[in-house]
Short mmCIF file of C-alpha atoms and ligand atoms in Angstrom, two decimals:
data_model
loop_
_atom_site.label_atom_id
_atom_site.label_comp_id
_atom_site.label_asym_id
_atom_site.label_seq_id
_atom_site.Cartn_x
_atom_site.Cartn_y
_atom_site.Cartn_z
CA MET B 1 -0.47 0.15 -0.15
CA ARG B 2 3.44 2.04 0.45
CA GLU B 3 4.28 1.91 -3.41
CA ASN B 4 0.21 4.44 -3.80
CA GLY B 5 1.86 6.82 -1.50
CA ARG B 6 -0.49 8.90 0.60
CA LEU B 7 -2.71 6.90 1.95
CA THR B 8 -6.34 7.83 3.20
CA ARG B 9 -6.96 8.51 6.95
CA ARG B 10 -9.90 4.97 6.86
CA GLN B 11 -6.62 2.92 4.84
CA ILE B 12 -4.15 3.63 7.32
CA LEU B 13 -6.89 3.05 10.60
CA ALA B 14 -8.13 -0.14 8.17
CA ALA B 15 -4.77 -1.81 7.73
CA SER B 16 -4.00 -1.36 11.43
CA VAL B 17 -6.77 -3.43 12.53
CA ALA B 18 -5.98 -6.03 9.54
CA ILE B 19 -3.17 -7.14 11.45
CA ALA B 20 -3.70 -6.19 14.20
CA GLY B 21 -2.97 -10.33 15.58
CA THR B 22 0.33 -8.64 15.20
CA ILE B 23 -0.48 -6.58 18.31
CA PRO B 24 -0.12 -7.62 21.89
CA PHE B 25 -2.48 -4.49 22.75
CA LEU B 26 -5.65 -5.41 21.00
CA THR B 27 -4.95 -8.89 21.47
CA LYS B 28 -3.59 -9.86 25.22
CA GLU B 29 -6.30 -10.53 28.09
CA PRO B 30 -5.67 -8.75 30.56
CA ALA B 31 -2.57 -9.92 32.86
CA ALA B 32 -3.74 -10.79 36.28
CA ALA B 33 -3.92 -7.35 38.40
CA ALA B 34 -0.81 -7.62 41.13
CA THR B 35 -2.73 -4.67 43.27
CA GLU B 36 -6.37 -5.31 43.80
CA PRO B 37 -7.31 -5.69 46.90
CA HIS B 38 -10.54 -4.21 46.68
CA ALA B 39 -13.66 -4.03 43.58
CA ALA B 40 -12.46 -3.39 40.04
CA GLY B 41 -11.71 0.60 39.64
CA LEU B 42 -12.19 1.97 35.68
CA ARG B 43 -9.59 0.14 33.20
CA LEU B 44 -7.56 2.22 32.04
CA THR B 45 -4.94 0.94 28.59
CA ALA B 46 -1.70 1.60 28.23
CA GLY B 47 -0.76 0.59 24.78
CA THR B 48 -0.45 1.39 21.62
CA ARG B 49 -2.51 2.46 18.77
CA THR B 50 -1.69 3.25 14.93
CA LEU B 51 -2.58 7.16 14.17
CA ALA B 52 -2.58 8.08 10.03
CA VAL B 53 -0.30 11.14 9.96
CA ASN B 54 0.03 13.37 5.99
CA GLY B 55 -1.17 9.87 4.45
CA LYS B 56 0.93 7.52 6.52
CA PRO B 57 0.88 5.44 9.15
CA ALA B 58 2.55 6.55 12.97
CA ARG B 59 2.99 4.13 15.76
CA VAL B 60 1.86 5.52 19.30
CA PHE B 61 1.80 5.18 22.67
CA GLY B 62 -2.22 5.68 24.48
CA LEU B 63 -4.35 5.59 26.94
CA VAL B 64 -7.55 3.65 26.69
CA GLY B 65 -10.84 3.55 28.77
CA PRO B 66 -12.94 2.01 30.15
CA ASN B 67 -15.35 2.60 27.02
CA GLY B 68 -12.91 2.37 24.80
CA ASN B 69 -12.27 6.24 24.44
CA PRO B 70 -9.05 7.89 25.14
CA GLY B 71 -8.48 8.79 28.82
CA ILE B 72 -11.41 9.42 31.86
CA THR B 73 -14.38 10.82 32.08
CA LEU B 74 -15.70 11.50 35.87
CA SER B 75 -19.31 11.87 37.07
CA PRO B 76 -19.85 14.82 39.57
CA GLY B 77 -18.60 13.37 43.17
CA GLU B 78 -16.64 9.83 41.60
CA ARG B 79 -13.57 8.88 42.68
CA PHE B 80 -10.77 8.45 40.62
CA HIS B 81 -10.20 4.84 40.89
CA VAL B 82 -8.86 3.37 38.16
CA ASP B 83 -6.81 0.07 37.22
CA LEU B 84 -3.46 1.28 35.16
CA VAL B 85 -3.12 -1.82 33.25
CA ASN B 86 -0.31 -1.90 31.43
CA GLN B 87 -0.48 -3.78 27.81
CA ALA B 88 2.08 -0.58 26.53
CA GLY B 89 5.40 -3.77 25.91
CA THR B 90 7.33 -1.80 28.16
CA SER B 91 7.91 -0.11 31.84
CA THR B 92 5.20 2.66 32.05
CA LEU B 93 3.89 5.69 34.66
CA VAL B 94 0.82 7.92 34.20
CA HIS B 95 1.08 11.30 35.93
CA TRP B 96 -2.51 12.97 36.49
CA HIS B 97 -1.23 16.09 35.29
CA GLY B 98 -2.76 18.45 37.93
CA GLN B 99 -4.60 15.88 40.22
CA LEU B 100 -3.97 16.49 43.89
CA PRO B 101 -3.43 13.12 45.09
CA PRO B 102 -0.79 11.31 47.73
CA TRP B 103 2.05 11.73 46.53
CA ARG B 104 3.33 8.22 45.60
CA GLN B 105 -0.08 7.71 43.46
CA ASP B 106 1.40 11.23 42.00
CA GLY B 107 2.65 9.30 38.76
CA PHE B 108 6.28 10.34 39.01
CA PRO B 109 9.43 7.91 39.56
CA TRP B 110 10.86 8.67 42.87
CA PRO B 111 12.13 4.83 44.09
CA GLN B 112 9.22 4.75 46.12
CA THR B 113 7.03 4.39 43.65
CA PRO B 114 8.51 2.48 40.48
CA PRO B 115 7.46 2.38 37.05
CA ILE B 116 4.53 -0.50 36.72
CA PRO B 117 6.48 -3.85 34.80
CA GLU B 118 4.47 -5.07 31.51
CA GLY B 119 1.43 -7.07 31.70
CA GLU B 120 1.06 -5.82 35.04
CA THR B 121 -1.72 -3.49 36.73
CA ARG B 122 -2.03 -0.69 39.58
CA SER B 123 -4.70 0.75 41.23
CA TYR B 124 -5.41 4.12 41.94
CA ASP B 125 -7.92 5.81 44.10
CA TYR B 126 -8.06 9.03 45.31
CA ALA B 127 -10.81 11.96 45.68
CA PRO B 128 -10.37 14.16 42.27
CA ILE B 129 -10.89 17.99 41.34
CA ALA B 130 -13.58 18.96 39.01
CA GLY B 131 -12.40 20.78 36.08
CA THR B 132 -10.35 20.14 32.94
CA TYR B 133 -7.03 17.52 33.23
CA TRP B 134 -5.14 15.43 31.64
CA MET B 135 -3.25 11.87 32.43
CA HIS B 136 0.21 11.06 30.48
CA SER B 137 3.50 9.25 30.86
CA HIS B 138 6.60 9.97 33.07
CA GLN B 139 8.68 7.61 32.24
CA GLY B 140 11.49 7.20 29.61
CA MET B 141 10.28 10.05 26.48
CA GLN B 142 6.44 7.94 26.02
CA GLU B 143 4.21 11.18 26.18
CA GLN B 144 6.71 12.44 23.60
CA ASN B 145 4.98 9.45 21.86
CA LEU B 146 1.91 10.49 22.29
CA MET B 147 1.42 8.70 26.26
CA THR B 148 -1.40 11.04 26.54
CA ALA B 149 -5.13 11.47 26.94
CA PRO B 150 -7.98 13.83 28.68
CA LEU B 151 -9.18 13.87 32.19
CA ILE B 152 -12.23 14.58 32.82
CA VAL B 153 -14.02 15.47 36.61
CA ARG B 154 -17.20 16.94 35.76
CA SER B 155 -18.74 18.87 38.50
CA ALA B 156 -22.95 19.68 39.34
CA GLU B 157 -22.42 22.80 38.57
CA ASP B 158 -21.46 21.40 34.71
CA LEU B 159 -24.32 18.87 34.40
CA ARG B 160 -26.34 21.71 35.09
CA ALA B 161 -25.12 24.34 32.58
CA ASP B 162 -27.08 21.45 29.97
CA ARG B 163 -24.18 22.42 28.08
CA GLN B 164 -22.24 20.56 24.88
CA GLU B 165 -18.18 19.24 26.32
CA VAL B 166 -16.04 19.79 23.40
CA VAL B 167 -12.46 18.30 24.52
CA LEU B 168 -9.04 19.46 22.06
CA MET B 169 -6.79 18.12 22.92
CA LEU B 170 -3.17 18.92 20.69
CA HIS B 171 0.11 17.09 20.11
CA ASP B 172 3.36 17.74 18.23
CA PHE B 173 3.76 14.74 16.19
CA SER B 174 7.45 13.56 14.43
CA PHE B 175 8.32 10.98 12.55
CA ARG B 176 11.34 10.55 13.89
CA THR B 177 12.31 9.47 17.28
CA PRO B 178 12.23 11.21 20.68
CA ASP B 179 15.36 9.96 20.56
CA GLU B 180 16.29 11.47 17.53
CA LEU B 181 14.56 14.05 18.33
CA LEU B 182 17.01 14.90 21.61
CA ALA B 183 19.93 13.70 19.61
CA GLY B 184 19.70 16.22 17.12
CA LEU B 185 19.38 18.83 20.49
CA THR B 186 21.69 18.49 22.43
CA LYS B 187 25.06 16.83 19.67
CA SER B 188 25.26 20.22 18.84
CA ASN B 189 27.78 22.36 20.87
CA GLY B 190 29.08 24.77 18.36
CA SER B 191 27.48 27.96 17.02
CA ARG B 192 23.48 28.27 16.65
CA SER B 193 23.65 27.87 12.85
CA ALA B 194 25.36 24.94 13.10
CA MET B 195 21.85 23.21 14.80
CA PRO B 196 20.36 20.60 12.44
CA MET B 197 17.32 21.76 13.49
CA SER B 198 14.85 23.62 10.78
CA GLY B 199 13.50 25.35 14.09
CA MET B 200 16.06 27.23 14.86
CA ASP B 201 14.86 29.57 11.65
CA ASN B 202 12.13 30.61 14.47
CA LYS B 203 14.44 33.28 15.70
CA MET B 204 11.90 36.46 16.68
CA ASP B 205 12.90 39.60 16.51
CA MET B 206 11.50 40.99 19.60
CA GLY B 207 12.05 44.55 18.54
CA SER B 208 10.19 47.00 20.83
CA GLY B 209 7.03 45.49 20.22
CA GLY B 210 5.60 42.74 22.33
CA MET B 211 6.87 42.40 25.10
CA GLY B 212 6.75 45.38 26.87
CA ALA B 213 7.46 45.84 30.28
CA MET B 214 11.18 43.35 28.81
CA ASN B 215 12.07 46.03 27.48
CA MET B 216 15.14 44.41 25.94
CA GLY B 217 15.83 46.70 22.85
CA PRO B 218 15.48 45.50 19.08
CA GLY B 219 17.39 43.03 17.53
CA ILE B 220 16.90 41.16 20.04
CA ALA B 221 16.30 37.43 19.88
CA MET B 222 13.80 35.20 21.16
CA ASP B 223 13.86 31.30 20.81
CA LEU B 224 11.02 29.21 19.99
CA ASN B 225 10.07 25.73 18.59
CA ASP B 226 13.35 23.88 19.42
CA ILE B 227 11.79 21.47 17.33
CA ASP B 228 11.29 21.14 13.49
CA TYR B 229 8.18 18.65 13.99
CA ASP B 230 6.01 16.95 10.87
CA ALA B 231 2.75 17.78 11.90
CA PHE B 232 0.96 19.33 14.93
CA LEU B 233 -2.57 17.12 15.71
CA ALA B 234 -5.61 17.73 17.14
CA ASN B 235 -7.90 14.97 18.41
CA ASP B 236 -5.22 12.75 16.60
CA ARG B 237 -6.01 14.50 13.55
CA THR B 238 -4.11 17.21 10.96
CA LEU B 239 -6.04 20.16 9.68
CA ALA B 240 -6.10 18.59 6.40
CA ASP B 241 -8.65 15.72 7.49
CA PRO B 242 -9.78 17.45 11.11
CA GLU B 243 -12.72 16.00 13.32
CA VAL B 244 -16.15 18.03 12.99
CA ILE B 245 -17.76 17.66 15.53
CA ARG B 246 -21.66 18.43 14.91
CA THR B 247 -23.85 20.44 16.81
CA GLU B 248 -27.08 22.12 17.48
CA PRO B 249 -27.70 25.64 15.61
CA GLY B 250 -27.60 28.40 18.36
CA GLY B 251 -26.13 25.40 20.92
CA ARG B 252 -23.77 26.15 23.88
CA VAL B 253 -20.74 24.46 24.08
CA ARG B 254 -17.96 23.82 26.87
CA LEU B 255 -14.34 23.75 25.10
CA ARG B 256 -11.96 22.34 27.18
CA LEU B 257 -8.71 22.20 25.90
CA ILE B 258 -5.93 20.94 26.47
CA ASN B 259 -1.90 21.87 24.92
CA ALA B 260 -0.37 17.98 25.74
CA ALA B 261 2.54 18.96 22.90
CA SER B 262 5.91 18.35 23.34
CA SER B 263 7.51 21.29 22.65
CA THR B 264 4.77 23.84 20.89
CA GLN B 265 3.37 26.43 22.62
CA PHE B 266 -0.50 27.15 20.43
CA TRP B 267 -2.78 30.42 19.69
CA ILE B 268 -6.44 28.98 20.07
CA ASP B 269 -7.89 31.12 17.40
CA LEU B 270 -11.35 30.39 17.24
CA GLY B 271 -12.01 32.46 14.14
CA ALA B 272 -15.77 34.03 13.48
CA LEU B 273 -16.92 33.37 16.71
CA SER B 274 -15.41 34.47 20.23
CA GLY B 275 -15.10 33.33 24.06
CA THR B 276 -15.29 33.71 27.74
CA VAL B 277 -12.45 31.83 29.11
CA VAL B 278 -14.11 30.58 32.57
CA ALA B 279 -10.72 27.97 33.58
CA VAL B 280 -7.61 27.64 33.34
CA ASP B 281 -5.54 24.57 34.92
CA GLY B 282 -9.24 22.67 35.70
CA HIS B 283 -9.42 25.83 38.34
CA PRO B 284 -12.37 28.45 37.86
CA VAL B 285 -11.63 32.01 36.99
CA ARG B 286 -13.44 35.12 36.56
CA PRO B 287 -14.97 35.86 32.51
CA VAL B 288 -12.77 37.15 30.51
CA ARG B 289 -13.81 37.26 27.03
CA GLY B 290 -11.27 36.58 23.96
CA SER B 291 -10.85 35.03 20.39
CA ARG B 292 -7.23 34.97 20.55
CA LEU B 293 -5.97 32.09 23.14
CA PRO B 294 -2.05 31.64 24.03
CA LEU B 295 -2.29 28.01 25.52
CA ALA B 296 1.16 27.00 26.74
CA MET B 297 2.40 23.83 26.78
CA ALA B 298 0.33 21.69 29.75
CA GLN B 299 -1.99 24.26 30.37
CA ARG B 300 -5.65 23.78 29.76
CA LEU B 301 -8.91 25.71 29.04
CA ASP B 302 -12.66 25.96 29.84
CA VAL B 303 -14.19 28.11 26.97
CA LEU B 304 -17.72 28.78 26.73
CA ILE B 305 -18.80 29.44 22.91
CA ASP B 306 -22.58 30.47 22.10
CA LEU B 307 -22.47 29.65 18.48
CA PRO B 308 -24.83 31.19 16.19
CA GLU B 309 -28.16 29.80 14.40
CA LYS B 310 -26.53 27.15 11.65
CA GLY B 311 -23.05 26.36 10.05
CA SER B 312 -19.41 25.27 10.38
CA TYR B 313 -17.15 27.20 12.97
CA PRO B 314 -13.27 26.02 12.34
CA ILE B 315 -11.70 26.27 16.07
CA PHE B 316 -7.67 26.85 14.90
CA ALA B 317 -4.96 26.24 17.10
CA GLN B 318 -1.77 27.68 15.36
CA VAL B 319 1.81 27.76 15.76
CA GLU B 320 3.64 30.09 18.26
CA GLY B 321 6.18 31.58 15.64
CA LYS B 322 4.97 29.66 12.60
CA ARG B 323 2.18 30.31 10.41
CA ALA B 324 1.32 26.06 11.12
CA ARG B 325 -2.30 24.97 12.91
CA THR B 326 -4.68 22.60 13.43
CA GLY B 327 -8.22 22.47 14.92
CA ILE B 328 -11.36 20.98 14.35
CA VAL B 329 -14.73 22.28 13.14
CA LEU B 330 -18.20 23.14 15.08
CA ALA B 331 -20.41 22.59 12.99
CA SER B 332 -24.41 22.17 13.20
CA SER B 333 -25.96 19.25 11.57
CA GLY B 334 -26.45 19.53 7.41
CA ALA B 335 -23.64 22.41 7.49
CA PRO B 336 -21.32 22.05 4.62
CA VAL B 337 -17.49 22.23 5.90
CA SER B 338 -15.31 23.49 4.00
CA ARG B 339 -11.45 22.71 3.21
CA LEU B 340 -8.95 24.13 5.59
CA ALA B 341 -5.26 25.52 4.70
CA SER B 342 -3.10 24.16 7.21
CA GLU B 343 -0.97 27.46 6.96
CA ALA B 344 -2.78 30.54 8.32
CA GLY B 345 -2.11 34.34 6.75
CA GLU B 346 1.30 35.08 8.38
CA ASP B 347 4.15 33.67 11.49
CA ALA B 348 1.56 33.72 14.78
CA PRO B 349 3.24 35.76 17.66
CA PRO B 350 5.52 34.81 20.50
CA VAL B 351 3.10 32.98 23.19
CA ASP B 352 2.82 36.22 26.06
CA LEU B 353 1.52 36.41 29.07
CA SER B 354 -1.14 38.66 28.12
CA LEU B 355 -4.24 36.12 29.03
CA GLU B 356 -2.17 35.36 32.39
CA ARG B 357 -2.48 38.99 33.36
CA ARG B 358 -6.15 38.98 32.93
CA LEU B 359 -7.03 35.97 34.88
CA GLU B 360 -8.05 36.49 38.03
CA ALA B 361 -9.58 33.62 40.31
CA ALA B 362 -12.56 32.71 40.77
CA ALA B 363 -11.49 30.94 44.39
CA PRO B 364 -8.03 33.15 44.87
CA LEU B 365 -5.87 31.75 48.06
CA ALA B 366 -6.58 33.98 51.26
CA GLN B 367 -4.33 36.42 52.58
CA ARG B 368 -1.46 35.56 53.92
CA ALA B 369 2.10 35.98 53.93
CA PRO B 370 4.74 33.94 53.22
CA ASN B 371 6.23 31.73 55.32
CA VAL B 372 9.01 30.71 52.86
CA THR B 373 10.12 32.40 49.59
CA HIS B 374 12.32 30.28 46.96
CA ARG B 375 13.99 32.04 44.37
CA VAL B 376 14.75 29.43 41.27
CA ILE B 377 16.81 30.99 38.44
CA LEU B 378 15.93 28.98 34.63
CA ALA B 379 18.65 29.06 32.72
CA GLY B 380 19.98 27.25 29.86
CA ALA B 381 20.60 27.65 26.22
CA MET B 382 20.35 26.00 22.87
CA ALA B 383 24.02 25.43 22.57
CA PRO B 384 24.82 23.21 24.43
CA TYR B 385 21.69 22.34 24.83
CA THR B 386 20.88 21.92 28.78
CA TRP B 387 18.43 23.74 30.96
CA SER B 388 18.92 24.38 34.61
CA MET B 389 17.13 25.49 37.79
CA ASN B 390 19.21 27.74 40.19
CA GLY B 391 22.21 26.02 37.95
CA GLU B 392 21.58 22.26 38.36
CA HIS B 393 20.37 19.35 36.26
CA TRP B 394 18.37 16.83 37.28
CA PRO B 395 18.75 13.99 38.87
CA ASN B 396 22.02 16.33 40.77
CA VAL B 397 19.29 19.04 42.21
CA THR B 398 18.94 20.05 45.99
CA PRO B 399 15.42 20.24 46.83
CA LEU B 400 13.30 22.82 47.58
CA MET B 401 12.22 21.97 51.12
CA VAL B 402 9.00 23.43 51.97
CA ALA B 403 6.21 22.28 55.49
CA PRO B 404 3.13 21.63 56.25
CA GLY B 405 1.15 24.21 57.49
CA GLN B 406 2.77 26.90 55.52
CA ARG B 407 2.78 29.64 52.81
CA VAL B 408 5.07 28.84 50.14
CA ALA B 409 6.31 31.88 47.43
CA ILE B 410 8.36 30.13 44.78
CA GLU B 411 10.10 33.46 42.94
CA MET B 412 11.01 31.55 39.05
CA VAL B 413 13.50 33.91 37.29
CA ASN B 414 14.12 33.41 33.52
CA HIS B 415 17.87 34.01 32.61
CA SER B 416 17.34 32.31 28.98
CA MET B 417 16.25 33.32 25.89
CA MET B 418 13.37 31.17 26.34
CA ALA B 419 9.85 30.39 28.07
CA HIS B 420 9.48 28.36 30.21
CA PRO B 421 5.91 26.84 31.07
CA MET B 422 6.74 25.44 34.42
CA HIS B 423 4.52 23.08 36.10
CA LEU B 424 4.12 22.06 40.12
CA HIS B 425 2.88 18.85 41.11
CA GLY B 426 0.59 17.95 44.32
CA HIS B 427 0.14 21.47 44.46
CA ALA B 428 -2.58 24.40 42.67
CA PHE B 429 -0.73 27.26 43.14
CA GLN B 430 -2.41 31.46 42.23
CA VAL B 431 0.26 33.16 40.31
CA VAL B 432 1.03 36.51 42.24
CA ALA B 433 3.63 38.45 40.18
CA ILE B 434 4.67 38.86 37.21
CA ASN B 435 8.27 40.74 36.09
CA GLY B 436 7.41 42.07 39.82
CA ALA B 437 4.51 43.36 39.54
CA ARG B 438 1.95 41.83 42.04
CA LEU B 439 -1.84 40.07 40.66
CA THR B 440 -4.91 37.88 42.03
CA GLY B 441 -3.90 35.64 39.76
CA ALA B 442 -5.13 32.94 38.54
CA VAL B 443 -4.82 29.46 40.12
CA ARG B 444 -3.15 26.90 38.69
CA ASP B 445 -0.90 24.12 37.98
CA THR B 446 1.87 24.83 35.06
CA VAL B 447 2.40 28.71 34.15
CA LEU B 448 4.32 30.26 32.44
CA VAL B 449 7.76 32.06 32.84
CA PRO B 450 8.36 34.46 29.72
CA ALA B 451 12.32 34.72 28.32
CA MET B 452 14.51 37.05 30.22
CA GLY B 453 10.47 37.95 32.69
CA SER B 454 9.83 36.76 36.34
CA VAL B 455 6.44 34.87 37.34
CA THR B 456 5.74 34.23 41.44
CA ILE B 457 3.65 31.63 42.47
CA ALA B 458 2.58 31.26 46.13
CA PHE B 459 0.97 27.47 47.75
CA ASP B 460 -0.24 26.56 51.06
CA ALA B 461 2.03 23.52 51.66
CA ASP B 462 -1.01 21.06 52.31
CA ASN B 463 0.23 17.94 50.53
CA PRO B 464 3.39 16.24 51.90
CA GLY B 465 5.22 14.29 49.50
CA ARG B 466 8.00 14.60 47.24
CA TRP B 467 6.82 16.72 44.18
CA ALA B 468 8.27 17.32 41.03
CA PHE B 469 8.70 20.54 39.72
CA HIS B 470 9.17 20.77 36.30
CA CYS B 471 9.13 22.86 32.27
CA HIS B 472 7.26 21.29 30.94
CA ASN B 473 9.25 21.58 27.29
CA LEU B 474 9.50 18.50 27.55
CA TYR B 475 12.61 18.44 26.11
CA HIS B 476 13.78 20.78 29.04
CA MET B 477 12.93 17.98 31.25
CA MET B 478 15.18 15.55 30.46
CA THR B 479 17.90 17.72 30.01
CA GLY B 480 18.03 19.09 33.00
CA MET B 481 14.79 21.63 33.87
CA LEU B 482 13.70 19.21 36.97
CA THR B 483 13.68 19.25 40.70
CA GLU B 484 11.71 18.20 43.80
CA VAL B 485 9.87 20.74 46.03
CA ARG B 486 10.24 18.17 49.29
CA TYR B 487 8.37 18.25 52.46
CA PRO B 488 10.57 16.33 55.87
CA ALA B 489 10.34 13.28 56.81
CA ILE B 490 9.35 12.02 53.38
CA ILE B 491 10.72 7.87 53.50
CU1 LIG K 1 12.13 25.36 29.69
#
């Protein structure tokens, strides 16, 4: 079939079913559960699957829930009671991004919580927090190979609102392996013009526009897009063959956007529509209207959209610094869906904090001075390609110590020419300062620290354990930009 050139998505997916006999994920009976102390939870299977990307088959990982769909959706009040079955053909461990479980259930490979061997099952049981979350492997570079899925926890309010829920998960995709991509980034130690990746041509002239208070002067370049990807996916599909979601004329939609890309930030472009941002990273904010919304790696946005009477409406996600875009289409029944160009008319600007500055938590932290403030310098460069926190590279790091009951502030100061989406496990933090200017910002789990900028977050230390704190650009994380937030007396 490959000799015939590009295949249709349908042909590729049909072929993948035809060869299912060779795919353990589709054929093997579940291994006996190694740890099943009580009633079975929802079954979540880590496995592999085939996508059609640019007319070619692509073998990737996947996380399939009890109804055969990616990930898990929980009803209001339902516990996160899940049996994770590893049929991925290798050991794995899955992190419930943004959720606040006891630390041993967080899915980070600490010595105390090793990965799950192939064929085994591990059970999880905790009270989830409502909102738009996601799950991804935290083992090796499986996340880069799309071991990611939505984790949606619906609230009673969601049910009452009676809105059509649409999940849009974004990915960056390469036919090269993550190992090849990482090797390409790290092998160069010369000038950036010697770098093998074409992504290097995406330096943006910051000039005097856009970055406001940073005042870096004209001609100073900011680095975007470490990797030149082959495709950008929205719900596993490109804009050449987008998912079309049928809506009612005049329908009311809650769009749950998840940036699950490894190394790409997007501008969400609602096209002819406008929306109201009501939550970020699962946590409610005071409503903010908008039609172009920045979305850093690992972040989520909940956007309410009231559709016009009838028609078809693309929802685009455009890559920062590029014209490339992906997306889905919301179309009322019978409305024709026209072909969409995979490139916008011009490059998107760098993803920035323009939205972050406007956000206010619906439920802010109580007013309180921090008991401890940690200052963390984010540093690194494209050549040599290494990234650090306070000059240290994972795993050779000094934990940031916090104690139960403390109000903790972390001031992140970016000494590099690249923005870093910083994610703290096990805690929801509030954004309390941007470039030194105080604000009562959003409560969330991932915040972008712009090139040469600073962001301060605050949280209450209420979840004792060992917690990863890292850049969610996965190639930055893999080359050192990860540390630990740790409580005393954890063994
Ligand atoms: Cu980073």
